[in-house]
PDB file of C-alpha atoms in Angstrom:
ATOM      1  CA  MET V 838       8.997  24.724  65.759  1.00 42.00           C
ATOM      2  CA  TYR V 839       7.274  22.065  63.680  1.00 40.00           C
ATOM      3  CA  ARG V 840       9.098  21.319  60.424  1.00 53.00           C
ATOM      4  CA  PHE V 841       6.856  20.419  57.508  1.00 52.00           C
ATOM      5  CA  THR V 842       8.729  17.665  55.681  1.00 67.00           C
ATOM      6  CA  LEU V 843       7.955  15.179  52.958  1.00 67.00           C
ATOM      7  CA  ALA V 844       7.290  12.561  55.629  1.00 61.00           C
ATOM      8  CA  SER V 845       4.660  14.727  57.298  1.00 61.00           C
ATOM      9  CA  ALA V 846       3.239  15.639  53.881  1.00 63.00           C
ATOM     10  CA  LEU V 847       2.884  11.949  53.043  1.00 59.00           C
ATOM     11  CA  LEU V 848       1.116  11.238  56.338  1.00 52.00           C
ATOM     12  CA  MET V 849      -1.294  14.122  55.748  1.00 52.00           C
ATOM     13  CA  LEU V 850      -1.910  13.005  52.172  1.00 58.00           C
ATOM     14  CA  MET V 851      -2.676   9.441  53.251  1.00 49.00           C
ATOM     15  CA  ALA V 852      -4.972  10.703  56.014  1.00 52.00           C
ATOM     16  CA  THR V 853      -6.978  12.916  53.661  1.00 49.00           C
ATOM     17  CA  SER V 854      -7.135  10.550  50.719  1.00 50.00           C
ATOM     18  CA  GLY V 855      -7.369   7.253  52.562  1.00 45.00           C
ATOM     19  CA  ALA V 856      -5.406   5.529  49.819  1.00 41.00           C
ATOM     20  CA  MET V 857      -2.708   5.949  47.251  1.00 38.00           C
ATOM     21  CA  ALA V 858      -3.616   8.587  44.673  1.00 35.00           C
ATOM     22  CA  GLN V 859      -4.619   7.117  41.332  1.00 35.00           C
ATOM     23  CA  ALA V 860      -2.920   7.991  38.061  1.00 35.00           C
ATOM     24  CA  ALA V 861      -4.286  11.183  36.561  1.00 34.00           C
ATOM     25  CA  GLY V 862      -6.281  11.116  33.352  1.00 33.00           C
ATOM     26  CA  PRO V 863      -5.533  13.257  30.315  1.00 30.00           C
ATOM     27  CA  ASP V 864      -6.597  16.453  32.107  1.00 33.00           C
ATOM     28  CA  GLY V 865      -5.805  15.530  35.702  1.00 36.00           C
ATOM     29  CA  GLY V 866      -2.581  16.862  37.192  1.00 52.00           C
ATOM     30  CA  ALA V 867      -0.742  16.809  33.896  1.00 72.00           C
ATOM     31  CA  LEU V 868       1.945  19.281  32.909  1.00 78.00           C
ATOM     32  CA  GLY V 869       0.983  22.846  33.727  1.00 61.00           C
ATOM     33  CA  ALA V 870       0.848  24.252  37.258  1.00 56.00           C
ATOM     34  CA  SER V 871      -1.943  26.762  37.652  1.00 51.00           C
ATOM     35  CA  GLY V 872      -1.141  30.376  36.877  1.00 54.00           C
ATOM     36  CA  ALA V 873      -1.678  31.285  40.528  1.00 55.00           C
ATOM     37  CA  GLU V 874       0.734  28.606  41.709  1.00 58.00           C
ATOM     38  CA  ALA V 875       3.404  29.677  39.264  1.00 64.00           C
ATOM     39  CA  ALA V 876       2.925  33.310  40.208  1.00 55.00           C
ATOM     40  CA  ARG V 877       3.506  32.495  43.850  1.00 52.00           C
ATOM     41  CA  ALA V 878       6.758  30.822  42.855  1.00 75.00           C
ATOM     42  CA  HIS V 879       9.635  32.754  41.292  1.00 69.00           C
ATOM     43  CA  ALA V 880       8.268  33.375  37.811  1.00 67.00           C
ATOM     44  CA  THR V 881      10.529  34.582  35.058  1.00 60.00           C
ATOM     45  CA  THR V 882       9.652  37.250  32.528  1.00 42.00           C
ATOM     46  CA  VAL V 883      12.203  36.173  29.985  1.00 44.00           C
ATOM     47  CA  ASN V 884      11.302  36.157  26.298  1.00 40.00           C
ATOM     48  CA  PRO V 885       8.553  33.773  25.180  1.00 34.00           C
ATOM     49  CA  VAL V 886       9.663  30.188  24.915  1.00 39.00           C
ATOM     50  CA  THR V 887      11.436  29.452  21.686  1.00 37.00           C
ATOM     51  CA  GLN V 888      13.141  26.376  20.330  1.00 37.00           C
ATOM     52  CA  GLY V 889      16.106  25.896  22.661  1.00 37.00           C
ATOM     53  CA  ALA V 890      19.401  24.170  22.107  1.00 37.00           C
ATOM     54  CA  GLN V 891      19.245  20.399  22.203  1.00 42.00           C
ATOM     55  CA  MET V 892      21.050  18.346  24.819  1.00 47.00           C
ATOM     56  CA  PRO V 893      24.498  17.338  23.557  1.00 45.00           C
ATOM     57  CA  GLU V 894      24.537  13.974  21.889  1.00 40.00           C
ATOM     58  CA  ALA V 895      27.064  11.271  22.738  1.00 39.00           C
ATOM     59  CA  SER V 896      28.357   8.543  20.526  1.00 33.00           C
ATOM     60  CA  ALA V 897      27.190   5.065  21.456  1.00 32.00           C
ATOM     61  CA  ARG V 898      27.936   1.689  19.989  1.00 29.00           C
ATOM     62  CA  SER V 899      26.518  -1.789  20.235  1.00 28.00           C
ATOM     63  CA  GLY V 900      28.477  -4.504  21.930  1.00 27.00           C
ATOM     64  CA  LEU V 901      28.939  -6.544  25.090  1.00 26.00           C
ATOM     65  CA  VAL V 902      30.636  -5.451  28.254  1.00 28.00           C
ATOM     66  CA  GLN V 903      33.871  -7.222  28.927  1.00 31.00           C
ATOM     67  CA  ASP V 904      34.166  -9.416  31.979  1.00 35.00           C
ATOM     68  CA  GLY V 905      35.489  -7.610  35.037  1.00 40.00           C
ATOM     69  CA  THR V 906      35.769  -7.884  38.795  1.00 44.00           C
ATOM     70  CA  ASP V 907      33.921  -4.666  39.646  1.00 66.00           C
ATOM     71  CA  VAL V 908      30.614  -4.771  37.812  1.00 81.00           C
ATOM     72  CA  GLN V 909      27.579  -2.670  38.827  1.00 83.00           C
ATOM     73  CA  VAL V 910      24.122  -3.648  37.627  1.00 79.00           C
ATOM     74  CA  SER V 911      20.823  -1.798  37.962  1.00 73.00           C
ATOM     75  CA  SER V 912      17.724  -3.506  36.639  1.00 62.00           C
ATOM     76  CA  GLN V 913      14.338  -1.775  36.674  1.00 65.00           C
ATOM     77  CA  GLY V 914      11.556  -4.306  36.835  1.00 51.00           C
ATOM     78  CA  THR V 915       7.841  -3.724  37.170  1.00 49.00           C
ATOM     79  CA  ASP V 916       8.331  -0.994  39.808  1.00 72.00           C
ATOM     80  CA  MET V 917      10.005   1.958  38.144  1.00 90.00           C
ATOM     81  CA  PRO V 918      11.579   4.707  40.275  1.00 97.00           C
ATOM     82  CA  VAL V 919       9.909   8.077  39.745  1.00 98.00           C
ATOM     83  CA  VAL V 920      12.162  10.699  38.171  1.00 98.00           C
ATOM     84  CA  VAL V 921      11.798  14.144  39.753  1.00 98.00           C
ATOM     85  CA  GLU V 922      13.472  17.045  37.950  1.00 99.00           C
ATOM     86  CA  LEU V 923      13.803  20.296  39.914  1.00 98.00           C
ATOM     87  CA  PHE V 924      14.514  23.421  37.869  1.00 98.00           C
ATOM     88  CA  THR V 925      16.283  25.661  40.368  1.00 98.00           C
ATOM     89  CA  SER V 926      18.852  28.438  40.681  1.00 98.00           C
ATOM     90  CA  GLN V 927      21.251  29.749  43.303  1.00 98.00           C
ATOM     91  CA  GLY V 928      20.006  33.212  42.336  1.00 97.00           C
ATOM     92  CA  CYS V 929      16.342  32.482  43.090  1.00 98.00           C
ATOM     93  CA  ILE V 930      15.122  33.526  46.533  1.00 97.00           C
ATOM     94  CA  SER V 931      12.215  31.062  46.337  1.00 97.00           C
ATOM     95  CA  CYS V 932      14.406  28.059  45.552  1.00 98.00           C
ATOM     96  CA  PRO V 933      16.183  26.992  48.792  1.00 98.00           C
ATOM     97  CA  ALA V 934      12.946  25.556  50.202  1.00 98.00           C
ATOM     98  CA  ALA V 935      12.514  23.437  47.048  1.00 98.00           C
ATOM     99  CA  ASP V 936      16.182  22.420  47.151  1.00 98.00           C
ATOM    100  CA  ALA V 937      15.543  21.075  50.669  1.00 98.00           C
ATOM    101  CA  VAL V 938      12.447  19.180  49.482  1.00 98.00           C
ATOM    102  CA  LEU V 939      14.452  17.579  46.656  1.00 98.00           C
ATOM    103  CA  SER V 940      17.237  16.623  49.073  1.00 98.00           C
ATOM    104  CA  GLU V 941      14.778  14.776  51.295  1.00 97.00           C
ATOM    105  CA  LEU V 942      12.979  13.241  48.338  1.00 97.00           C
ATOM    106  CA  GLY V 943      16.292  11.969  46.946  1.00 97.00           C
ATOM    107  CA  GLN V 944      16.779   9.764  50.002  1.00 97.00           C
ATOM    108  CA  ARG V 945      13.962   7.504  48.809  1.00 96.00           C
ATOM    109  CA  ASP V 946      14.869   4.390  46.839  1.00 95.00           C
ATOM    110  CA  ASP V 947      11.736   4.745  44.714  1.00 96.00           C
ATOM    111  CA  VAL V 948      12.686   8.246  43.508  1.00 98.00           C
ATOM    112  CA  ILE V 949      15.465   9.486  41.229  1.00 98.00           C
ATOM    113  CA  ALA V 950      15.994  13.135  42.166  1.00 98.00           C
ATOM    114  CA  LEU V 951      17.773  15.529  39.796  1.00 99.00           C
ATOM    115  CA  ALA V 952      18.499  19.228  40.353  1.00 99.00           C
ATOM    116  CA  LEU V 953      18.743  21.042  37.013  1.00 99.00           C
ATOM    117  CA  HIS V 954      20.254  24.472  37.663  1.00 98.00           C
ATOM    118  CA  VAL V 955      19.137  27.014  35.062  1.00 98.00           C
ATOM    119  CA  ASP V 956      21.027  30.123  33.986  1.00 98.00           C
ATOM    120  CA  TYR V 957      18.314  32.726  33.377  1.00 98.00           C
ATOM    121  CA  TRP V 958      18.559  34.252  36.879  1.00 97.00           C
ATOM    122  CA  ASP V 959      22.318  34.867  36.621  1.00 97.00           C
ATOM    123  CA  TYR V 960      21.741  38.475  35.564  1.00 96.00           C
ATOM    124  CA  ILE V 961      20.300  39.556  38.936  1.00 94.00           C
ATOM    125  CA  GLY V 962      23.620  39.535  40.743  1.00 95.00           C
ATOM    126  CA  TRP V 963      24.819  35.957  41.302  1.00 97.00           C
ATOM    127  CA  ARG V 964      26.006  33.480  38.693  1.00 98.00           C
ATOM    128  CA  ASP V 965      24.883  29.955  39.513  1.00 98.00           C
ATOM    129  CA  SER V 966      28.001  27.795  39.710  1.00 98.00           C
ATOM    130  CA  PHE V 967      26.001  24.789  38.445  1.00 98.00           C
ATOM    131  CA  GLY V 968      23.903  26.676  35.875  1.00 98.00           C
ATOM    132  CA  ASP V 969      23.660  25.127  32.421  1.00 98.00           C
ATOM    133  CA  PRO V 970      21.877  26.660  29.404  1.00 98.00           C
ATOM    134  CA  ALA V 971      20.975  23.120  28.309  1.00 98.00           C
ATOM    135  CA  PHE V 972      18.795  22.820  31.422  1.00 98.00           C
ATOM    136  CA  THR V 973      17.069  26.114  30.596  1.00 98.00           C
ATOM    137  CA  ALA V 974      16.406  24.681  27.124  1.00 98.00           C
ATOM    138  CA  ARG V 975      14.994  21.494  28.654  1.00 98.00           C
ATOM    139  CA  GLN V 976      12.638  23.486  30.877  1.00 98.00           C
ATOM    140  CA  LYS V 977      11.488  25.492  27.859  1.00 98.00           C
ATOM    141  CA  GLY V 978      10.843  22.222  26.043  1.00 98.00           C
ATOM    142  CA  TYR V 979       8.543  21.065  28.826  1.00 98.00           C
ATOM    143  CA  ALA V 980       6.762  24.443  28.696  1.00 98.00           C
ATOM    144  CA  ARG V 981       6.207  24.103  24.944  1.00 97.00           C
ATOM    145  CA  SER V 982       4.784  20.619  25.388  1.00 97.00           C
ATOM    146  CA  ALA V 983       2.315  22.026  27.958  1.00 96.00           C
ATOM    147  CA  GLY V 984       1.351  24.969  25.717  1.00 96.00           C
ATOM    148  CA  ARG V 985       2.887  27.543  28.061  1.00 95.00           C
ATOM    149  CA  ARG V 986       4.977  30.552  27.084  1.00 93.00           C
ATOM    150  CA  SER V 987       6.691  31.194  30.418  1.00 96.00           C
ATOM    151  CA  ILE V 988       8.906  29.294  32.823  1.00 98.00           C
ATOM    152  CA  TYR V 989       9.558  29.671  36.528  1.00 98.00           C
ATOM    153  CA  THR V 990      11.620  28.427  39.455  1.00 98.00           C
ATOM    154  CA  PRO V 991      11.358  26.348  41.530  1.00 98.00           C
ATOM    155  CA  GLN V 992       9.518  23.994  39.203  1.00 98.00           C
ATOM    156  CA  MET V 993       9.426  20.219  39.561  1.00 98.00           C
ATOM    157  CA  ILE V 994       8.561  17.936  36.663  1.00 98.00           C
ATOM    158  CA  VAL V 995       7.600  14.512  37.991  1.00 98.00           C
ATOM    159  CA  GLY V 996       7.832  11.513  35.705  1.00 98.00           C
ATOM    160  CA  GLY V 997       8.008  13.832  32.710  1.00 98.00           C
ATOM    161  CA  SER V 998       4.251  14.350  33.101  1.00 97.00           C
ATOM    162  CA  PHE V 999       3.299  16.284  36.237  1.00 98.00           C
ATOM    163  CA  ASP V1000       4.219  19.899  36.984  1.00 97.00           C
ATOM    164  CA  VAL V1001       4.305  21.260  40.542  1.00 98.00           C
ATOM    165  CA  VAL V1002       5.824  24.177  42.456  1.00 98.00           C
ATOM    166  CA  GLY V1003       8.825  22.480  44.064  1.00 98.00           C
ATOM    167  CA  SER V1004       8.574  24.154  47.463  1.00 97.00           C
ATOM    168  CA  ARG V1005       5.172  22.591  48.256  1.00 97.00           C
ATOM    169  CA  PRO V1006       5.675  19.173  49.865  1.00 97.00           C
ATOM    170  CA  MET V1007       2.023  18.134  49.725  1.00 97.00           C
ATOM    171  CA  LYS V1008       1.754  18.907  46.006  1.00 97.00           C
ATOM    172  CA  VAL V1009       5.095  17.200  45.386  1.00 98.00           C
ATOM    173  CA  MET V1010       4.001  14.018  47.145  1.00 97.00           C
ATOM    174  CA  GLU V1011       0.680  13.989  45.281  1.00 98.00           C
ATOM    175  CA  ALA V1012       2.566  14.166  41.976  1.00 98.00           C
ATOM    176  CA  VAL V1013       5.039  11.451  43.023  1.00 98.00           C
ATOM    177  CA  GLN V1014       2.195   9.159  44.029  1.00 97.00           C
ATOM    178  CA  LYS V1015       0.382   9.738  40.736  1.00 97.00           C
ATOM    179  CA  ALA V1016       3.544   9.004  38.762  1.00 97.00           C
ATOM    180  CA  SER V1017       4.277   5.879  40.826  1.00 97.00           C
ATOM    181  CA  THR V1018       1.025   4.259  39.682  1.00 96.00           C
ATOM    182  CA  ILE V1019       2.035   4.419  36.018  1.00 95.00           C
ATOM    183  CA  ALA V1020       3.606   1.166  34.827  1.00 94.00           C
ATOM    184  CA  PRO V1021       6.916   1.323  32.940  1.00 96.00           C
ATOM    185  CA  ARG V1022       6.735   0.821  29.192  1.00 96.00           C
ATOM    186  CA  ALA V1023      10.061  -1.014  28.943  1.00 97.00           C
ATOM    187  CA  LYS V1024      12.332  -3.189  31.066  1.00 97.00           C
ATOM    188  CA  LEU V1025      15.624  -1.316  31.481  1.00 97.00           C
ATOM    189  CA  THR V1026      18.928  -2.756  32.702  1.00 97.00           C
ATOM    190  CA  VAL V1027      22.109  -0.697  33.146  1.00 97.00           C
ATOM    191  CA  THR V1028      25.482  -2.329  33.775  1.00 97.00           C
ATOM    192  CA  ARG V1029      28.840  -0.705  34.446  1.00 98.00           C
ATOM    193  CA  ASP V1030      32.135  -2.536  34.133  1.00 97.00           C
ATOM    194  CA  GLY V1031      34.979  -0.128  34.775  1.00 97.00           C
ATOM    195  CA  ASP V1032      34.611   2.715  32.283  1.00 97.00           C
ATOM    196  CA  VAL V1033      32.118   0.857  30.096  1.00 98.00           C
ATOM    197  CA  LEU V1034      28.389   1.404  30.526  1.00 98.00           C
ATOM    198  CA  LYS V1035      25.995  -1.008  28.850  1.00 98.00           C
ATOM    199  CA  ILE V1036      22.291  -0.202  28.454  1.00 98.00           C
ATOM    200  CA  HIS V1037      19.744  -2.871  27.581  1.00 98.00           C
ATOM    201  CA  ALA V1038      16.013  -2.316  27.191  1.00 98.00           C
ATOM    202  CA  SER V1039      13.162  -4.450  25.949  1.00 97.00           C
ATOM    203  CA  PRO V1040       9.649  -3.147  25.241  1.00 97.00           C
ATOM    204  CA  LEU V1041       6.730  -4.219  27.406  1.00 96.00           C
ATOM    205  CA  GLY V1042       4.272  -3.161  24.706  1.00 96.00           C
ATOM    206  CA  PRO V1043       4.082  -0.710  21.809  1.00 96.00           C
ATOM    207  CA  MET V1044       6.638   2.084  22.147  1.00 97.00           C
ATOM    208  CA  PRO V1045       6.594   5.629  20.777  1.00 98.00           C
ATOM    209  CA  ASP V1046       9.768   7.251  19.461  1.00 98.00           C
ATOM    210  CA  THR V1047      11.848   7.321  22.619  1.00 98.00           C
ATOM    211  CA  LEU V1048      14.957   9.287  23.573  1.00 98.00           C
ATOM    212  CA  VAL V1049      17.685   7.538  25.567  1.00 98.00           C
ATOM    213  CA  HIS V1050      19.058  10.001  28.130  1.00 98.00           C
ATOM    214  CA  LEU V1051      22.202   9.620  30.227  1.00 98.00           C
ATOM    215  CA  VAL V1052      22.918  12.030  33.092  1.00 98.00           C
ATOM    216  CA  ARG V1053      25.265  12.112  36.073  1.00 98.00           C
ATOM    217  CA  TYR V1054      24.690  13.916  39.353  1.00 98.00           C
ATOM    218  CA  THR V1055      26.905  15.236  42.125  1.00 98.00           C
ATOM    219  CA  PRO V1056      25.485  14.015  45.454  1.00 98.00           C
ATOM    220  CA  LYS V1057      26.110  17.121  47.604  1.00 98.00           C
ATOM    221  CA  VAL V1058      27.880  20.508  47.495  1.00 98.00           C
ATOM    222  CA  THR V1059      27.655  23.420  49.955  1.00 98.00           C
ATOM    223  CA  VAL V1060      27.807  26.927  48.459  1.00 98.00           C
ATOM    224  CA  ASP V1061      28.364  30.280  50.170  1.00 98.00           C
ATOM    225  CA  ILE V1062      26.323  32.827  48.219  1.00 98.00           C
ATOM    226  CA  THR V1063      27.753  36.328  48.488  1.00 98.00           C
ATOM    227  CA  ALA V1064      25.537  38.328  46.115  1.00 97.00           C
ATOM    228  CA  GLY V1065      22.089  38.382  44.557  1.00 96.00           C
ATOM    229  CA  GLU V1066      18.770  37.516  46.165  1.00 96.00           C
ATOM    230  CA  ASN V1067      20.279  34.849  48.426  1.00 98.00           C
ATOM    231  CA  GLU V1068      23.249  36.969  49.522  1.00 98.00           C
ATOM    232  CA  GLY V1069      24.641  35.855  52.876  1.00 98.00           C
ATOM    233  CA  ARG V1070      23.107  32.379  52.743  1.00 98.00           C
ATOM    234  CA  THR V1071      24.963  29.095  52.829  1.00 98.00           C
ATOM    235  CA  VAL V1072      22.981  26.471  50.922  1.00 98.00           C
ATOM    236  CA  THR V1073      23.663  22.763  50.565  1.00 98.00           C
ATOM    237  CA  TYR V1074      22.653  21.501  47.134  1.00 98.00           C
ATOM    238  CA  THR V1075      22.121  17.826  46.358  1.00 98.00           C
ATOM    239  CA  HIS V1076      21.589  15.615  43.294  1.00 98.00           C
ATOM    240  CA  ILE V1077      23.171  18.246  41.034  1.00 99.00           C
ATOM    241  CA  ALA V1078      22.727  17.136  37.420  1.00 99.00           C
ATOM    242  CA  HIS V1079      25.610  17.477  34.989  1.00 98.00           C
ATOM    243  CA  GLY V1080      26.941  15.971  31.786  1.00 97.00           C
ATOM    244  CA  TRP V1081      23.497  15.326  30.310  1.00 98.00           C
ATOM    245  CA  GLN V1082      23.674  13.403  27.034  1.00 98.00           C
ATOM    246  CA  VAL V1083      21.183  12.065  24.525  1.00 98.00           C
ATOM    247  CA  LEU V1084      22.515   8.697  23.406  1.00 98.00           C
ATOM    248  CA  GLY V1085      20.017   8.105  20.648  1.00 97.00           C
ATOM    249  CA  MET V1086      16.449   7.311  19.633  1.00 98.00           C
ATOM    250  CA  TRP V1087      14.647   3.972  20.067  1.00 98.00           C
ATOM    251  CA  ASN V1088      11.268   2.915  18.713  1.00 97.00           C
ATOM    252  CA  GLY V1089      10.941  -0.436  20.477  1.00 97.00           C
ATOM    253  CA  ASP V1090      10.812  -2.521  17.292  1.00 97.00           C
ATOM    254  CA  ALA V1091      13.771  -4.514  18.618  1.00 97.00           C
ATOM    255  CA  PRO V1092      15.564  -4.679  21.975  1.00 98.00           C
ATOM    256  CA  LEU V1093      17.855  -1.744  22.703  1.00 98.00           C
ATOM    257  CA  GLU V1094      21.578  -2.407  23.132  1.00 98.00           C
ATOM    258  CA  LEU V1095      23.873   0.584  23.715  1.00 98.00           C
ATOM    259  CA  GLN V1096      27.372   0.871  25.060  1.00 97.00           C
ATOM    260  CA  THR V1097      29.185   4.068  25.987  1.00 98.00           C
ATOM    261  CA  GLU V1098      32.152   5.222  28.025  1.00 98.00           C
ATOM    262  CA  VAL V1099      31.777   6.700  31.512  1.00 98.00           C
ATOM    263  CA  THR V1100      34.362   7.893  34.019  1.00 97.00           C
ATOM    264  CA  GLY V1101      34.307   9.065  37.618  1.00 97.00           C
ATOM    265  CA  ASP V1102      32.301   8.004  40.635  1.00 97.00           C
ATOM    266  CA  ASP V1103      29.202  10.213  40.389  1.00 98.00           C
ATOM    267  CA  PRO V1104      25.913   8.281  40.177  1.00 98.00           C
ATOM    268  CA  ILE V1105      24.585   7.477  36.706  1.00 98.00           C
ATOM    269  CA  VAL V1106      20.966   7.812  35.590  1.00 98.00           C
ATOM    270  CA  VAL V1107      19.543   6.405  32.356  1.00 98.00           C
ATOM    271  CA  MET V1108      16.046   7.418  31.271  1.00 98.00           C
ATOM    272  CA  LEU V1109      13.812   6.486  28.372  1.00 98.00           C
ATOM    273  CA  GLN V1110      11.541   9.420  27.521  1.00 98.00           C
ATOM    274  CA  GLU V1111       8.894   9.822  24.876  1.00 98.00           C
ATOM    275  CA  ASN V1112      10.284  12.192  22.252  1.00 98.00           C
ATOM    276  CA  PRO V1113      10.760  15.066  22.773  1.00 98.00           C
ATOM    277  CA  TYR V1114       9.426  16.051  26.232  1.00 98.00           C
ATOM    278  CA  GLY V1115       6.859  13.413  27.015  1.00 98.00           C
ATOM    279  CA  PRO V1116       6.444  10.941  29.870  1.00 98.00           C
ATOM    280  CA  ILE V1117       9.456   9.080  31.200  1.00 98.00           C
ATOM    281  CA  LEU V1118       8.793   5.493  30.163  1.00 98.00           C
ATOM    282  CA  ALA V1119      11.569   3.771  32.132  1.00 98.00           C
ATOM    283  CA  ALA V1120      14.454   4.845  34.352  1.00 98.00           C
ATOM    284  CA  SER V1121      17.347   3.241  36.165  1.00 97.00           C
ATOM    285  CA  ARG V1122      20.228   4.442  38.353  1.00 97.00           C
ATOM    286  CA  LEU V1123      23.696   3.262  39.372  1.00 97.00           C
ATOM    287  CA  ARG V1124      25.051   4.701  42.624  1.00 93.00           C
TER     288      ARG V1124
END
């Protein structure tokens, strides 16, 4: 049986378009999947979107990293990796296909894949072991910014700007290509020396008020689901986001210098995003 993957989706997209998709204009492919697309996904009928809890903030301080023998450096130049956020749930019957798409997408060096497990499907019989109410709040924030009053899974937000049903490889690749044509607004360098993480950014032009996000992800976990809509399935989840922090706000008037403590071996992602739920202006990753 033929397996429709991101690779085949990319080949089909290139064959039909003849070239890389151009960046969308103000009304082209921006946040807001069509009502029909969302309905065919796993739409939620939870209460209308309200102001959710903010991501936890972390203390950060200025300073230089000390010299060390095991230093990791990630510098994002003119080619910024595209951040793809998948809002998913172990309790959503429509989500495993999107989880597989994200897993394949995450193998690309030009993509930062993050699985944000929400908690609003826990009531239907299976509690998501990775579910986090902060991720539900983040998804609601994106919905507010798009003027929508409902949320659904599996939803992908690409580059903070493009909204697509996550189980549709062709649509996903179109959104990734659109986001990849958008130049970064800042040069971002992330350095780790032991338990010290240093973040440096310099503006490449005028900057809006910008949030500095730090998130870790677990590369891969296999889960046996014994109840709920996916009862009896064994699903391998990848790029599982956790420990999301907002380190502060930056307006680009001067270079950004932040230093914070990190522990453990899970990959680290730093993102600069227009406040509060706008485009991702720069992103970098340490693996």
